[in-house]
């Protein structure tokens, strides 16, 4: 019965990946990765303060004539770092989960991704046209970063708390 649940979840993930393929991808820059990692390493309580650590100075350094495009590209640049962290944390978490919980997590990630895309699209559409794309990119950055931090905390808890007893086969 569980196999029947996995197939629709996988199909939904592939269809969501097609929607995400429309967003231009930026390769993660190692300096950005290191900067975010150092900030997060200082403590999980301070981690939300790490959001914008790359994008804000990047926009500030951009010329004033190209600020709208800088907001988009800088947000995407930092989002790539957080998305990478989210992917790694998700993989670490999945290794600790049983099959049923892995399917639930995959469905949850898919639902979260759909929610984040819709939320930021709505947020962008409700802004002035000249600023909407930059603000939407900033929203997507925040959503991905917050989710990455959440999944990282969950994965850390899972690895610290092994089950009291390993599963036993009762005959």
mmCIF file of C-alpha atoms in Angstrom:
data_model
loop_
_atom_site.group_PDB
_atom_site.id
_atom_site.type_symbol
_atom_site.label_atom_id
_atom_site.label_comp_id
_atom_site.label_asym_id
_atom_site.label_seq_id
_atom_site.Cartn_x
_atom_site.Cartn_y
_atom_site.Cartn_z
ATOM 1 C CA UNK A 1 0.000 0.000 0.000
ATOM 2 C CA UNK A 2 2.873 2.387 0.781
ATOM 3 C CA UNK A 3 4.270 1.895 -2.722
ATOM 4 C CA UNK A 4 1.110 3.399 -4.151
ATOM 5 C CA UNK A 5 1.664 6.567 -2.119
ATOM 6 C CA UNK A 6 5.277 6.970 -3.197
ATOM 7 C CA UNK A 7 4.506 7.002 -6.933
ATOM 8 C CA UNK A 8 2.060 9.972 -6.842
ATOM 9 C CA UNK A 9 4.394 11.881 -4.533
ATOM 10 C CA UNK A 10 7.316 11.346 -6.910
ATOM 11 C CA UNK A 11 5.194 12.367 -9.899
ATOM 12 C CA UNK A 12 4.140 15.531 -8.079
ATOM 13 C CA UNK A 13 7.752 16.343 -7.227
ATOM 14 C CA UNK A 14 8.751 16.093 -10.887
ATOM 15 C CA UNK A 15 5.894 18.373 -11.938
ATOM 16 C CA UNK A 16 6.904 20.901 -9.272
ATOM 17 C CA UNK A 17 10.498 20.727 -10.531
ATOM 18 C CA UNK A 18 9.245 21.854 -13.944
ATOM 19 C CA UNK A 19 7.666 24.925 -12.357
ATOM 20 C CA UNK A 20 10.874 25.704 -10.519
ATOM 21 C CA UNK A 21 12.886 25.322 -13.713
ATOM 22 C CA UNK A 22 11.389 28.644 -14.815
ATOM 23 C CA UNK A 23 13.338 30.420 -12.069
ATOM 24 C CA UNK A 24 16.856 31.199 -13.267
ATOM 25 C CA UNK A 25 19.398 29.251 -11.292
ATOM 26 C CA UNK A 26 22.654 30.669 -10.035
ATOM 27 C CA UNK A 27 25.524 28.426 -9.087
ATOM 28 C CA UNK A 28 26.445 28.664 -5.442
ATOM 29 C CA UNK A 29 29.538 30.752 -4.893
ATOM 30 C CA UNK A 30 31.866 29.213 -2.325
ATOM 31 C CA UNK A 31 32.453 32.560 -0.583
ATOM 32 C CA UNK A 32 28.685 32.949 -0.131
ATOM 33 C CA UNK A 33 28.381 29.379 1.130
ATOM 34 C CA UNK A 34 31.172 29.978 3.649
ATOM 35 C CA UNK A 35 29.718 33.288 4.829
ATOM 36 C CA UNK A 36 26.281 31.757 5.510
ATOM 37 C CA UNK A 37 27.791 28.631 7.100
ATOM 38 C CA UNK A 38 29.925 30.720 9.473
ATOM 39 C CA UNK A 39 26.910 32.772 10.502
ATOM 40 C CA UNK A 40 24.701 29.724 11.106
ATOM 41 C CA UNK A 41 27.502 27.925 12.957
ATOM 42 C CA UNK A 42 27.514 30.717 15.556
ATOM 43 C CA UNK A 43 24.231 29.426 16.911
ATOM 44 C CA UNK A 44 20.812 28.260 15.810
ATOM 45 C CA UNK A 45 19.138 31.029 17.835
ATOM 46 C CA UNK A 46 20.967 33.635 15.743
ATOM 47 C CA UNK A 47 20.392 31.808 12.454
ATOM 48 C CA UNK A 48 17.413 33.891 11.233
ATOM 49 C CA UNK A 49 19.728 36.896 11.453
ATOM 50 C CA UNK A 50 21.845 35.189 8.775
ATOM 51 C CA UNK A 51 19.116 35.643 6.155
ATOM 52 C CA UNK A 52 20.145 38.464 3.837
ATOM 53 C CA UNK A 53 23.797 38.216 4.809
ATOM 54 C CA UNK A 54 24.843 37.922 1.158
ATOM 55 C CA UNK A 55 21.992 39.696 -0.639
ATOM 56 C CA UNK A 56 21.881 42.968 1.314
ATOM 57 C CA UNK A 57 25.562 43.917 0.840
ATOM 58 C CA UNK A 58 25.343 42.730 -2.765
ATOM 59 C CA UNK A 59 22.463 45.129 -3.488
ATOM 60 C CA UNK A 60 24.217 47.945 -1.620
ATOM 61 C CA UNK A 61 27.300 47.486 -3.786
ATOM 62 C CA UNK A 62 25.275 47.637 -7.019
ATOM 63 C CA UNK A 63 24.982 50.818 -9.035
ATOM 64 C CA UNK A 64 21.889 52.904 -8.371
ATOM 65 C CA UNK A 65 20.860 52.765 -12.041
ATOM 66 C CA UNK A 66 20.520 48.981 -11.975
ATOM 67 C CA UNK A 67 19.125 48.541 -8.465
ATOM 68 C CA UNK A 68 15.978 46.650 -9.504
ATOM 69 C CA UNK A 69 17.991 44.013 -11.353
ATOM 70 C CA UNK A 70 20.514 43.872 -8.496
ATOM 71 C CA UNK A 71 17.730 43.093 -6.021
ATOM 72 C CA UNK A 72 16.679 40.131 -8.139
ATOM 73 C CA UNK A 73 20.136 38.756 -8.917
ATOM 74 C CA UNK A 74 21.467 39.238 -5.378
ATOM 75 C CA UNK A 75 18.421 37.552 -3.841
ATOM 76 C CA UNK A 76 18.765 34.634 -6.271
ATOM 77 C CA UNK A 77 22.482 34.410 -5.475
ATOM 78 C CA UNK A 78 21.834 33.995 -1.746
ATOM 79 C CA UNK A 79 18.779 31.827 -2.334
ATOM 80 C CA UNK A 80 21.031 29.350 -4.156
ATOM 81 C CA UNK A 81 23.082 28.951 -0.962
ATOM 82 C CA UNK A 82 19.994 28.360 1.178
ATOM 83 C CA UNK A 83 18.450 26.011 -1.378
ATOM 84 C CA UNK A 84 21.641 23.951 -1.342
ATOM 85 C CA UNK A 85 21.513 23.842 2.471
ATOM 86 C CA UNK A 86 17.834 22.837 2.303
ATOM 87 C CA UNK A 87 18.613 19.999 -0.101
ATOM 88 C CA UNK A 88 21.455 18.705 2.079
ATOM 89 C CA UNK A 89 19.408 18.967 5.272
ATOM 90 C CA UNK A 90 16.482 17.192 3.611
ATOM 91 C CA UNK A 91 18.744 14.353 2.485
ATOM 92 C CA UNK A 92 20.238 14.055 5.990
ATOM 93 C CA UNK A 93 16.782 13.987 7.534
ATOM 94 C CA UNK A 94 15.498 11.396 5.070
ATOM 95 C CA UNK A 95 18.357 9.051 6.013
ATOM 96 C CA UNK A 96 17.069 9.004 9.607
ATOM 97 C CA UNK A 97 13.400 8.447 8.742
ATOM 98 C CA UNK A 98 11.526 5.245 8.110
ATOM 99 C CA UNK A 99 9.808 4.666 4.773
ATOM 100 C CA UNK A 100 6.390 6.046 5.774
ATOM 101 C CA UNK A 101 7.892 9.140 7.355
ATOM 102 C CA UNK A 102 10.083 9.713 4.270
ATOM 103 C CA UNK A 103 6.968 9.719 2.089
ATOM 104 C CA UNK A 104 5.286 12.160 4.440
ATOM 105 C CA UNK A 105 8.338 14.412 4.415
ATOM 106 C CA UNK A 106 8.451 14.349 0.609
ATOM 107 C CA UNK A 107 4.765 15.307 0.471
ATOM 108 C CA UNK A 108 5.356 18.033 3.057
ATOM 109 C CA UNK A 109 8.267 19.469 1.066
ATOM 110 C CA UNK A 110 6.149 19.496 -2.063
ATOM 111 C CA UNK A 111 3.301 21.267 -0.257
ATOM 112 C CA UNK A 112 5.736 23.773 1.252
ATOM 113 C CA UNK A 113 7.274 24.515 -2.148
ATOM 114 C CA UNK A 114 3.859 25.105 -3.669
ATOM 115 C CA UNK A 115 2.890 27.362 -0.760
ATOM 116 C CA UNK A 116 6.133 29.378 -0.991
ATOM 117 C CA UNK A 117 5.786 29.899 -4.744
ATOM 118 C CA UNK A 118 2.157 30.986 -4.427
ATOM 119 C CA UNK A 119 2.827 33.230 -1.412
ATOM 120 C CA UNK A 120 5.686 35.066 -3.091
ATOM 121 C CA UNK A 121 3.838 35.361 -6.405
ATOM 122 C CA UNK A 122 0.914 36.928 -4.557
ATOM 123 C CA UNK A 123 3.252 39.212 -2.614
ATOM 124 C CA UNK A 124 5.012 40.295 -5.802
ATOM 125 C CA UNK A 125 1.740 40.900 -7.647
ATOM 126 C CA UNK A 126 0.470 43.127 -4.836
ATOM 127 C CA UNK A 127 3.459 45.501 -5.129
ATOM 128 C CA UNK A 128 4.143 48.376 -7.475
ATOM 129 C CA UNK A 129 5.197 46.991 -10.895
ATOM 130 C CA UNK A 130 8.655 48.586 -10.752
ATOM 131 C CA UNK A 131 9.454 46.833 -7.453
ATOM 132 C CA UNK A 132 7.430 43.622 -7.699
ATOM 133 C CA UNK A 133 10.104 41.337 -9.183
ATOM 134 C CA UNK A 134 12.744 42.346 -6.637
ATOM 135 C CA UNK A 135 10.372 42.027 -3.702
ATOM 136 C CA UNK A 136 9.149 38.658 -4.968
ATOM 137 C CA UNK A 137 12.759 37.435 -5.221
ATOM 138 C CA UNK A 138 13.367 38.645 -1.664
ATOM 139 C CA UNK A 139 10.288 36.783 -0.479
ATOM 140 C CA UNK A 140 11.503 33.591 -2.139
ATOM 141 C CA UNK A 141 14.910 34.033 -0.496
ATOM 142 C CA UNK A 142 13.322 34.370 2.955
ATOM 143 C CA UNK A 143 11.004 31.405 2.457
ATOM 144 C CA UNK A 144 13.796 29.085 1.302
ATOM 145 C CA UNK A 145 16.178 30.263 4.041
ATOM 146 C CA UNK A 146 13.601 29.846 6.796
ATOM 147 C CA UNK A 147 12.689 26.377 5.528
ATOM 148 C CA UNK A 148 16.361 25.386 5.302
ATOM 149 C CA UNK A 149 16.907 26.443 8.922
ATOM 150 C CA UNK A 150 13.799 24.554 10.012
ATOM 151 C CA UNK A 151 14.802 21.324 8.249
ATOM 152 C CA UNK A 152 18.397 21.654 9.518
ATOM 153 C CA UNK A 153 17.115 21.902 13.112
ATOM 154 C CA UNK A 154 14.845 18.904 12.596
ATOM 155 C CA UNK A 155 17.651 16.842 11.051
ATOM 156 C CA UNK A 156 19.975 17.753 13.935
ATOM 157 C CA UNK A 157 17.373 16.618 16.470
ATOM 158 C CA UNK A 158 16.810 13.357 14.618
ATOM 159 C CA UNK A 159 20.507 12.474 14.580
ATOM 160 C CA UNK A 160 20.936 13.309 18.287
ATOM 161 C CA UNK A 161 17.981 11.216 19.430
ATOM 162 C CA UNK A 162 18.447 7.633 18.281
ATOM 163 C CA UNK A 163 15.565 5.269 19.003
ATOM 164 C CA UNK A 164 15.626 3.663 22.461
ATOM 165 C CA UNK A 165 15.716 0.204 20.922
ATOM 166 C CA UNK A 166 16.344 -0.901 17.356
ATOM 167 C CA UNK A 167 13.329 -2.396 15.585
ATOM 168 C CA UNK A 168 12.832 -6.070 16.322
ATOM 169 C CA UNK A 169 11.279 -8.759 14.186
ATOM 170 C CA UNK A 170 8.784 -10.746 16.208
ATOM 171 C CA UNK A 171 8.094 -14.240 14.933
#
